[in-house]
GROMACS .gro file of C-alpha atoms in nm:
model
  171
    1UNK     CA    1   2.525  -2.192  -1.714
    2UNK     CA    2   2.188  -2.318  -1.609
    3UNK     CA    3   2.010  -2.169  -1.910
    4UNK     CA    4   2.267  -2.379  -2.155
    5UNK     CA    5   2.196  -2.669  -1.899
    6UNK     CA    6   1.800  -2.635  -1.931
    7UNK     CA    7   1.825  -2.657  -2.326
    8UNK     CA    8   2.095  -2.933  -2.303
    9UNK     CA    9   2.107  -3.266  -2.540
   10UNK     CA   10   1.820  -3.431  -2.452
   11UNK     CA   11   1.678  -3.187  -2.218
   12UNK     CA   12   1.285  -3.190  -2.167
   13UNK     CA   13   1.281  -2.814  -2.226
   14UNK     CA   14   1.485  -2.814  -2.599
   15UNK     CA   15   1.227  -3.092  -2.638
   16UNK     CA   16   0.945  -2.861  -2.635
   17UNK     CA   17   1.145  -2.571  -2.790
   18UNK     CA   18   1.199  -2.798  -3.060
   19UNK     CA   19   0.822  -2.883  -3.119
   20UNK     CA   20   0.757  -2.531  -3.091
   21UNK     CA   21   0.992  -2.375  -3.332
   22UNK     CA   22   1.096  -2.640  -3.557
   23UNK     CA   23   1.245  -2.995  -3.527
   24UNK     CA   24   1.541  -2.881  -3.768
   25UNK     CA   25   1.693  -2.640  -3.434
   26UNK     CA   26   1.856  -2.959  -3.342
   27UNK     CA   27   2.166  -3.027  -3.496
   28UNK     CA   28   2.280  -3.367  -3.612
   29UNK     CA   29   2.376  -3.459  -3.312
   30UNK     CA   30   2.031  -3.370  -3.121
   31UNK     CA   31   2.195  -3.045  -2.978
   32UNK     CA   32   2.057  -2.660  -3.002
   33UNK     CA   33   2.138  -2.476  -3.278
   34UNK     CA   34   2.157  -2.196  -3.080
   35UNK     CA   35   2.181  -1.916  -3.417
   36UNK     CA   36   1.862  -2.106  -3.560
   37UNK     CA   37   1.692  -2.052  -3.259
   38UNK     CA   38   1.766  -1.686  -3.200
   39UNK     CA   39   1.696  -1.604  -3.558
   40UNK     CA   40   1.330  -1.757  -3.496
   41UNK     CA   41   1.271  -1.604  -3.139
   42UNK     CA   42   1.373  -1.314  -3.170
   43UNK     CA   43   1.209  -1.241  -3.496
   44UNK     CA   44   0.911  -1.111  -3.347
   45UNK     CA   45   0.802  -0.980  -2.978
   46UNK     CA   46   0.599  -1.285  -2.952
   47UNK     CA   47   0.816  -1.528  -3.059
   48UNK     CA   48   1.100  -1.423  -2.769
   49UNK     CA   49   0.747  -1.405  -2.503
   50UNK     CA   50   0.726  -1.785  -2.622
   51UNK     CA   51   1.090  -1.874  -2.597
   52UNK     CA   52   1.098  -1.723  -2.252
   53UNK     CA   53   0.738  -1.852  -2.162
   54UNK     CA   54   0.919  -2.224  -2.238
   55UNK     CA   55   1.254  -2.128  -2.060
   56UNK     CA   56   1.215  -1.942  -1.794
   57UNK     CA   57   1.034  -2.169  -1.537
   58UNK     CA   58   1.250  -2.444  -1.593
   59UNK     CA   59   1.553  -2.172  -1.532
   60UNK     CA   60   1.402  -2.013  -1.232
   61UNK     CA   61   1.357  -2.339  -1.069
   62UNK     CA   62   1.663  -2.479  -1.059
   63UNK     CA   63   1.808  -2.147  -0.962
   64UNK     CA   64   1.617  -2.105  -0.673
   65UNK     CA   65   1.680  -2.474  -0.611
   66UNK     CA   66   2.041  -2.341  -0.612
   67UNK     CA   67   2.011  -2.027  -0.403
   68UNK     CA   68   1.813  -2.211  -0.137
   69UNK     CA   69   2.127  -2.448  -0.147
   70UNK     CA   70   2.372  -2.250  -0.096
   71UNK     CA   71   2.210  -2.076   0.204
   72UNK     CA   72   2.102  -2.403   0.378
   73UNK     CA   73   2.515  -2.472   0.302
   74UNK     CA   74   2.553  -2.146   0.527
   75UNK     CA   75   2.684  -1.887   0.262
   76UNK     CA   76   2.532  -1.498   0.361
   77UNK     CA   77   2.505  -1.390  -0.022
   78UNK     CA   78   2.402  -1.537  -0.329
   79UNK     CA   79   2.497  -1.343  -0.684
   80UNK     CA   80   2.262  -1.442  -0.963
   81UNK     CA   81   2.426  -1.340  -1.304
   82UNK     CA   82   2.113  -1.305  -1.440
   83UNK     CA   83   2.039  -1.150  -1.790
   84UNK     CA   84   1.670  -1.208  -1.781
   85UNK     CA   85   1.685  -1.131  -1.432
   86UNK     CA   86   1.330  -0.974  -1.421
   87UNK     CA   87   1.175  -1.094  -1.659
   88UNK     CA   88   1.215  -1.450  -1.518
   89UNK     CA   89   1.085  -1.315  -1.168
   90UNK     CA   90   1.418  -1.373  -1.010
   91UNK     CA   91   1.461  -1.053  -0.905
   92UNK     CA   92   1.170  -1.127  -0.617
   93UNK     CA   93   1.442  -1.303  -0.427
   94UNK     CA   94   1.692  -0.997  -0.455
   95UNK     CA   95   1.779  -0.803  -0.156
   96UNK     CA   96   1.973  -0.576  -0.399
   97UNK     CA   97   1.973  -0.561  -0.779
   98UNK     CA   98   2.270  -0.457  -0.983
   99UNK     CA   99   2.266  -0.403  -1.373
  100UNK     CA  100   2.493  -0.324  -1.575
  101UNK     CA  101   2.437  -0.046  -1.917
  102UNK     CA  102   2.615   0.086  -2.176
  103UNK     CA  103   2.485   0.319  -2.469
  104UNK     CA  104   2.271   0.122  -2.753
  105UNK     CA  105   2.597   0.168  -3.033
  106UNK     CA  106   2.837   0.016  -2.784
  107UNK     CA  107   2.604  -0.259  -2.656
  108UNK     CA  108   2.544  -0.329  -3.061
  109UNK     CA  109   2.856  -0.385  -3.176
  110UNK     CA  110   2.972  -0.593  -2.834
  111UNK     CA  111   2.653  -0.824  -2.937
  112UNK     CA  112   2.786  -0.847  -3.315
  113UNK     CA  113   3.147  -0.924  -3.236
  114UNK     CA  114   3.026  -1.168  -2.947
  115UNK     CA  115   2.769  -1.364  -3.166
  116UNK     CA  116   2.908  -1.292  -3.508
  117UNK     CA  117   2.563  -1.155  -3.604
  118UNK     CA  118   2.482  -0.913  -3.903
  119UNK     CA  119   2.353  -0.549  -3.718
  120UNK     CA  120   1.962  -0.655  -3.799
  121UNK     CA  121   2.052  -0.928  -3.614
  122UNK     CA  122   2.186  -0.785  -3.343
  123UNK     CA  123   1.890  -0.535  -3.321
  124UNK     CA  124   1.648  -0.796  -3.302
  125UNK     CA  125   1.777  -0.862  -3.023
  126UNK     CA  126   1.802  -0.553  -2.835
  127UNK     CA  127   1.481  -0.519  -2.908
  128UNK     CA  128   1.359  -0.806  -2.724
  129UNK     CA  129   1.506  -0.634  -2.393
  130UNK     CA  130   1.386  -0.412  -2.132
  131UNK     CA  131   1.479  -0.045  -2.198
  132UNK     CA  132   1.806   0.084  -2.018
  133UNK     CA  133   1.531   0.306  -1.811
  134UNK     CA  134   1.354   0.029  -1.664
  135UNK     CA  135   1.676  -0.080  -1.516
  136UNK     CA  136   1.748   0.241  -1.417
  137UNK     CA  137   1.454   0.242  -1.252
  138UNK     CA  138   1.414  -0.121  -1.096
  139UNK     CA  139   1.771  -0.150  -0.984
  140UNK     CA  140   1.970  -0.066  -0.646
  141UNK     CA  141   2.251   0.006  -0.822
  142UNK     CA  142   2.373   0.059  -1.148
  143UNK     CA  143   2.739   0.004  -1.366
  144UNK     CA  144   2.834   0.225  -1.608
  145UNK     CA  145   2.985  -0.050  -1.901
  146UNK     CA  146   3.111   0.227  -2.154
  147UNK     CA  147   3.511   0.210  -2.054
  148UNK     CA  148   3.787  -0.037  -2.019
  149UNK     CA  149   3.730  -0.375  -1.809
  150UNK     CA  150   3.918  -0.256  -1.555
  151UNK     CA  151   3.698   0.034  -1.532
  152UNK     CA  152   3.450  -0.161  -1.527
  153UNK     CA  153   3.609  -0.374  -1.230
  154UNK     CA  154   3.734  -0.094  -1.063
  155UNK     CA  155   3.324  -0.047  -1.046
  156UNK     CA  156   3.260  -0.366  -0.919
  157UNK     CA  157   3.525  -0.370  -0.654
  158UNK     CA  158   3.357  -0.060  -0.476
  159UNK     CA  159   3.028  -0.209  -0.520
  160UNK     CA  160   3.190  -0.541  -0.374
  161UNK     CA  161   3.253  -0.330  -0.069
  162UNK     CA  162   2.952  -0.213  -0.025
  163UNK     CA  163   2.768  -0.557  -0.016
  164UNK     CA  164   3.022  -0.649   0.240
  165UNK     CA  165   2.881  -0.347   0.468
  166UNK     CA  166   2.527  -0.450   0.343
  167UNK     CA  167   2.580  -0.837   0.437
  168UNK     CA  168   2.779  -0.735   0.788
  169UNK     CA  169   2.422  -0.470   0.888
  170UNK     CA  170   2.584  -0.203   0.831
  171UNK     CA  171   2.439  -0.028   0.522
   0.00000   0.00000   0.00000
């Protein structure tokens, strides 16, 4: 939500995405053309290092400005949903970091039925991510995504529990 919110109509940072990838990633109506951009960012390693160089600040501020909300508002936990999660630099402000994988075939076709993208496309992409071993490797925990949802929530109901210990002191 706050990554659609940063590139909003009128927005200072779709502004400067704009200048920097083209003028015509605005539609008509002075929105993003979310597709156009994509297809330009992620077309090289450096053009997805500029889109996130643009992006992410302007993210990771008002998400912190968020999380330091809601714990001044008195809440124990804050869950970042958080795709660029490290990357950004978020994940400095985790206690615990959960990601979630799933084998490259299933994560391409998810991407190409979600975005309606050709498989280049969708590749492009992937390959603008972190390796499924760095989160291996940089996370607390880790979801399996290769079932049904409600494997997938059976998952995240144990792991709920466990932040409930975590939260209480007792993990």
């Amino acid at each position: 939500d706050i990554a659609r919110l940063v590139t909003a109509q009128g927005s200072p940072t779709l502004q400067e995405l704009a200048s920097v990838f083209g003028k015509d990633i605005l539609n008509a109506d002075g929105s993003l053309d979310r597709a156009l951009l994509a297809e330009r960012a992620f077309a090289s390693k450096e053009g997805t290092q500029l889109l996130n160089s643009i992006t992410h600040p302007e993210i990771a501020r008002l998400m912190n400005k968020k999380i330091n909300g809601a714990f001044f508002d008195g809440y124990e936990a804050v869950v970042l949903d958080a795709s660029q999660l490290f990357e950004s630099g978020l994940h400095e402000r985790c206690t615990l970091v959960v990601s979630v994988v799933a084998p490259k075939d299933v994560r391409l076709k998810r991407i190409m039925e979600r975005d309606g993208i050709t498989e280049e496309q969708a590749e492009q992409r992937m390959s603008a991510q972190l390796p499924e071993d760095y989160f291996r490797t940089h996370s607390n925990y880790i979801l399996e995504n290769t079932g049904t949802e409600e494997d997938l929530k059976l998952q995240l109901r144990q792991l709920a529990a466990i932040f409930e210990e975590h939260i209480a002191g007792e993990r």
